XYZ file of C-alpha atoms in Angstrom:
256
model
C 103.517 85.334 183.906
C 106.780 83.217 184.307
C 109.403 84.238 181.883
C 112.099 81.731 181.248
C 115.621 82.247 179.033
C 117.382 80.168 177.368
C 120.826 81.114 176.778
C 122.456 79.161 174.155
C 121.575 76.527 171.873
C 120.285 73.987 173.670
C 119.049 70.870 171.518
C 117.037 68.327 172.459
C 116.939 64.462 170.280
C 113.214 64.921 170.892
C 112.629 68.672 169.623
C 113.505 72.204 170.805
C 113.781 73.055 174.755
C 111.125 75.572 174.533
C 108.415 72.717 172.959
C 109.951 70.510 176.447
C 109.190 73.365 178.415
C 105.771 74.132 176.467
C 104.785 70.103 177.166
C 105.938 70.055 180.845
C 103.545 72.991 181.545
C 100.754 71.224 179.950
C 101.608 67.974 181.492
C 101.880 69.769 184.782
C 98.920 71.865 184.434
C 100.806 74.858 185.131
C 100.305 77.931 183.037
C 102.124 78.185 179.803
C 105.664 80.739 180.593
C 107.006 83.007 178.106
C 110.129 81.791 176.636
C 113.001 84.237 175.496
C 116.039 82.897 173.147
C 119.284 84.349 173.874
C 121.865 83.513 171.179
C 124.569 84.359 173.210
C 125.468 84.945 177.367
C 126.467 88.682 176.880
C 122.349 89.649 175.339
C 121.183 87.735 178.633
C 123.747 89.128 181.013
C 123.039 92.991 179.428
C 119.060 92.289 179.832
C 119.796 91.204 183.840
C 121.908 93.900 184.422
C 119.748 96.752 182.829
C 116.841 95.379 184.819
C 114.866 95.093 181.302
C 111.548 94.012 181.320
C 110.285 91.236 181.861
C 111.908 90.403 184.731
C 113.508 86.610 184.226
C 112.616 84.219 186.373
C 114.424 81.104 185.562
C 117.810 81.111 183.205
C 118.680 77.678 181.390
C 122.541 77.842 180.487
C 124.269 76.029 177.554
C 128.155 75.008 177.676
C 130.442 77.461 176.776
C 129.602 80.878 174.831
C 131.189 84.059 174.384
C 134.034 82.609 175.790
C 132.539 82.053 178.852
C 131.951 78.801 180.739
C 128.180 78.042 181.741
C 129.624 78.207 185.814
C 131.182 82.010 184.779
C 127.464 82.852 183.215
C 125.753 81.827 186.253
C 128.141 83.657 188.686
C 127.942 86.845 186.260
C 124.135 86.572 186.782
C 124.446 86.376 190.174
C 126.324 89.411 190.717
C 124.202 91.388 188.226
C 121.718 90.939 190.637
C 119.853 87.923 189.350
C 117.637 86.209 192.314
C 115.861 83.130 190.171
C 116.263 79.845 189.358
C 119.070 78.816 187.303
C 119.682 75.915 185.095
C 122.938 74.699 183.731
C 123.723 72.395 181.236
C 127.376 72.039 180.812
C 129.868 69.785 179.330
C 131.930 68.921 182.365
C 130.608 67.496 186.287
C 133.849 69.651 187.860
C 131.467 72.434 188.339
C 128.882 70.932 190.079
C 129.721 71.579 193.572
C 130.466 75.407 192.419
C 126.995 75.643 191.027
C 125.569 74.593 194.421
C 127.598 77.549 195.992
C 125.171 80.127 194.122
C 122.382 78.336 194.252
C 122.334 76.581 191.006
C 119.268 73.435 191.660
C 119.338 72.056 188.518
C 123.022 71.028 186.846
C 123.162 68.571 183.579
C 125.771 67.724 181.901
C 125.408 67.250 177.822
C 124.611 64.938 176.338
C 120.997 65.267 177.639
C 117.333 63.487 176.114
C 114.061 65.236 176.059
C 113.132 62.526 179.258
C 115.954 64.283 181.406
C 116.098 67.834 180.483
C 111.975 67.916 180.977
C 112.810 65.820 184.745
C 115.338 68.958 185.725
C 113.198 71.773 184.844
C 109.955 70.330 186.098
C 110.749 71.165 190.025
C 111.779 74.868 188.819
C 109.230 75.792 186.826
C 106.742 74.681 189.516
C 108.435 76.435 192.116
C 108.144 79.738 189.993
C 104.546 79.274 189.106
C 103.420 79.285 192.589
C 105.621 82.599 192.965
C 104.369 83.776 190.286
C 100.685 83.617 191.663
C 101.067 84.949 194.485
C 103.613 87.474 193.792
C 103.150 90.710 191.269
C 106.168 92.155 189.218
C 106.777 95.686 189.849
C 109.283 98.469 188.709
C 109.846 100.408 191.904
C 113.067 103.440 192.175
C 115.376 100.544 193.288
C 114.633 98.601 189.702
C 112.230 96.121 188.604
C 111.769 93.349 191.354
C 109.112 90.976 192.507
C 107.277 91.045 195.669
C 105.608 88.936 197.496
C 101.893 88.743 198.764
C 102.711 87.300 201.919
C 105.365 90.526 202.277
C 103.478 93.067 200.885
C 102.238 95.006 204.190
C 100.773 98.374 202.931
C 101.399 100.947 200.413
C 100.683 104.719 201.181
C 100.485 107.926 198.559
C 102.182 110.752 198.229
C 102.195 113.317 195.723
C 101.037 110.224 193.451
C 104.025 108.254 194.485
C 103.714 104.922 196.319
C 105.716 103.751 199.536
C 105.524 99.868 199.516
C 105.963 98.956 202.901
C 106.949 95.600 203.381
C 107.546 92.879 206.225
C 111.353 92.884 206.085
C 111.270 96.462 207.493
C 112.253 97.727 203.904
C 110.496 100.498 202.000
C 110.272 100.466 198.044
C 108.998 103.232 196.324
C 107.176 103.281 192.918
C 106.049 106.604 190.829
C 101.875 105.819 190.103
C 98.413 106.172 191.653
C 97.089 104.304 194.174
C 94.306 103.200 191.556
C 97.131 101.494 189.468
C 98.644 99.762 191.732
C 94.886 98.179 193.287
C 94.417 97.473 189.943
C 97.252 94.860 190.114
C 96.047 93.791 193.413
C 92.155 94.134 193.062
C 91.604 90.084 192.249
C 92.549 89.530 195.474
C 90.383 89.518 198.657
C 93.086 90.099 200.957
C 93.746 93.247 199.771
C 91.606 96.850 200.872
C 92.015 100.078 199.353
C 90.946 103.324 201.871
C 90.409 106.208 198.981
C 93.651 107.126 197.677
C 95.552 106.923 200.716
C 96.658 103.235 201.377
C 96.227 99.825 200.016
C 96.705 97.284 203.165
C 97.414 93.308 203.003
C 94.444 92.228 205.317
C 96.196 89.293 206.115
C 99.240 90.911 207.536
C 97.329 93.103 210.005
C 97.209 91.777 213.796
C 94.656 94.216 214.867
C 93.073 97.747 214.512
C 93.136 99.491 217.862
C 91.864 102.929 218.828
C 88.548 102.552 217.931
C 89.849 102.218 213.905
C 92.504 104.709 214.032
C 95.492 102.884 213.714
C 96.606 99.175 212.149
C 98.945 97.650 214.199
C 101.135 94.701 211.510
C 102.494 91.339 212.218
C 105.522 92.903 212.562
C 104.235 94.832 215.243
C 104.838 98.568 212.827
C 101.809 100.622 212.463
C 100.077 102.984 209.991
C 97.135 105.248 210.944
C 93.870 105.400 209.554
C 92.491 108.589 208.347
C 89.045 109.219 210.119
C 86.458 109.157 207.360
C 87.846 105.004 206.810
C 88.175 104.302 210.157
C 84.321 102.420 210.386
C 85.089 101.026 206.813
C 88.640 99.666 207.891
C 86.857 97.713 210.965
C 84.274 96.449 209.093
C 86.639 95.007 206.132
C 88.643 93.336 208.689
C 86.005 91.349 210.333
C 84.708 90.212 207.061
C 88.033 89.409 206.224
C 88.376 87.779 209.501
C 85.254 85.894 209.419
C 86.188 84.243 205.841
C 89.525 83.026 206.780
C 87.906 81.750 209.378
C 85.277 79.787 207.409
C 88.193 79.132 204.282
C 90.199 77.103 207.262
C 87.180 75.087 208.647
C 86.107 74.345 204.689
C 89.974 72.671 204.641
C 89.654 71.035 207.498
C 86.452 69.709 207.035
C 87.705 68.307 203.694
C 90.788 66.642 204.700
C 89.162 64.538 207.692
């Protein structure tokens, strides 16, 4: 689920920000987020830099609040560790080009209509619903981060922890079974599960060589199979192979 703040009171002519957000989701047809009120910057800025749950995805800032300017929120976020979207609305343009400099999309200045503030947000909150469905939320040693499908290699057990492998080279690791963390993964088809030993992104593999013994990934690292999944392994990745393969003729079929 997307989880948006809103930091501040931000009021609309039209109605509340949350019933804009609520109506561009519907008008969007993207799932309805979670919204969480902040009355002031230091509650939002304590929750990003504890690594609370849930994890925030997009921040909408109001003006001025705990004697802090909307630009000093954003950069505060930022250094806590905050990698979403972020929204400002502030009462001056002189920290527009600023915002850009942290990667601040969407900057309004007051006074804003329901017409406008819904325009801004639209492109964000799309942007974090595609994330968000192909992406799962996780709370690994390091804290609680996101990660990607598409950079999600394989996960291996031990001693009922999980090493998260993933395409950047980087290794997070997260205290659970291997059961509970397919059970996040298990409604999609890329994903296999070999007993209780890995859980591998099918669509990150490049091939199995050694007659099944060992995956070889995109990224050209490897991770051995354990004998007894070896014919299973093979088998999974043809299938897997052979759907993509029809998946990509269905789309091109349908867009001649």
């Amino acid at each position: 689920m997307v989880n948006i703040a809103l930091c501040g009171d931000i009021t609309l002519p039209e109605g509340t920000a949350s019933e804009a957000i609520a109506r561009c989701a519907q008008s969007s047809s993207l799932p309805q987020p979670a919204i969480h009120t902040y009355a002031n910057a230091i509650d939002m800025l304590e929750h990003i830099d504890n690594q609370t749950e849930p994890l925030l995805d997009l921040i909408v800032v109001k003006s001025e609040q705990s004697g802090m300017s909307s630009i000093q929120i954003a950069h505060d976020a930022r250094r806590a560790g905050f990698a979403g979207e972020i929204m400002l609305v502030s009462s001056t343009e002189s920290h527009a080009a600023d915002a850009q400099r942290i990667d601040v999309r969407e900057y309004l200045v007051d006074p804003i209509d329901c017409a406008s503030f819904v325009q801004a947000i639209a492109q964000p909150l799309r942007r974090i619903s595609a994330i968000d469905e192909e992406s799962i939320v996780l709370r690994v040693r390091s804290g609680l981060r996101r990660i990607a499908f598409w950079d999600f290699m394989y996960a291996r057990t031990s001693n009922h922890d999980q090493s998260l492998h993933l395409r950047d080279g980087s290794v997070e690791e997260l205290r659970c079974t291997s059961q509970d963390l397919f059970d996040r993964f298990s409604h999609d088809p890329r994903f296999l599960k070999l007993g209780s030993s890995y859980i591998v992104n099918l669509d990150l593999v490049r091939s199995l060589v050694g007659n099944g013994s060992t995956f070889i990934f995109v990224d050209n690292s490897t991770a051995s199979v354990p004998v007894r999944f070896r014919k299973s392994a093979q088998d999974s990745l043809l299938a897997h192979a052979d759907a993509s393969k029809r998946a990509s003729s269905e789309r091109g079929v349908a867009h001649a």
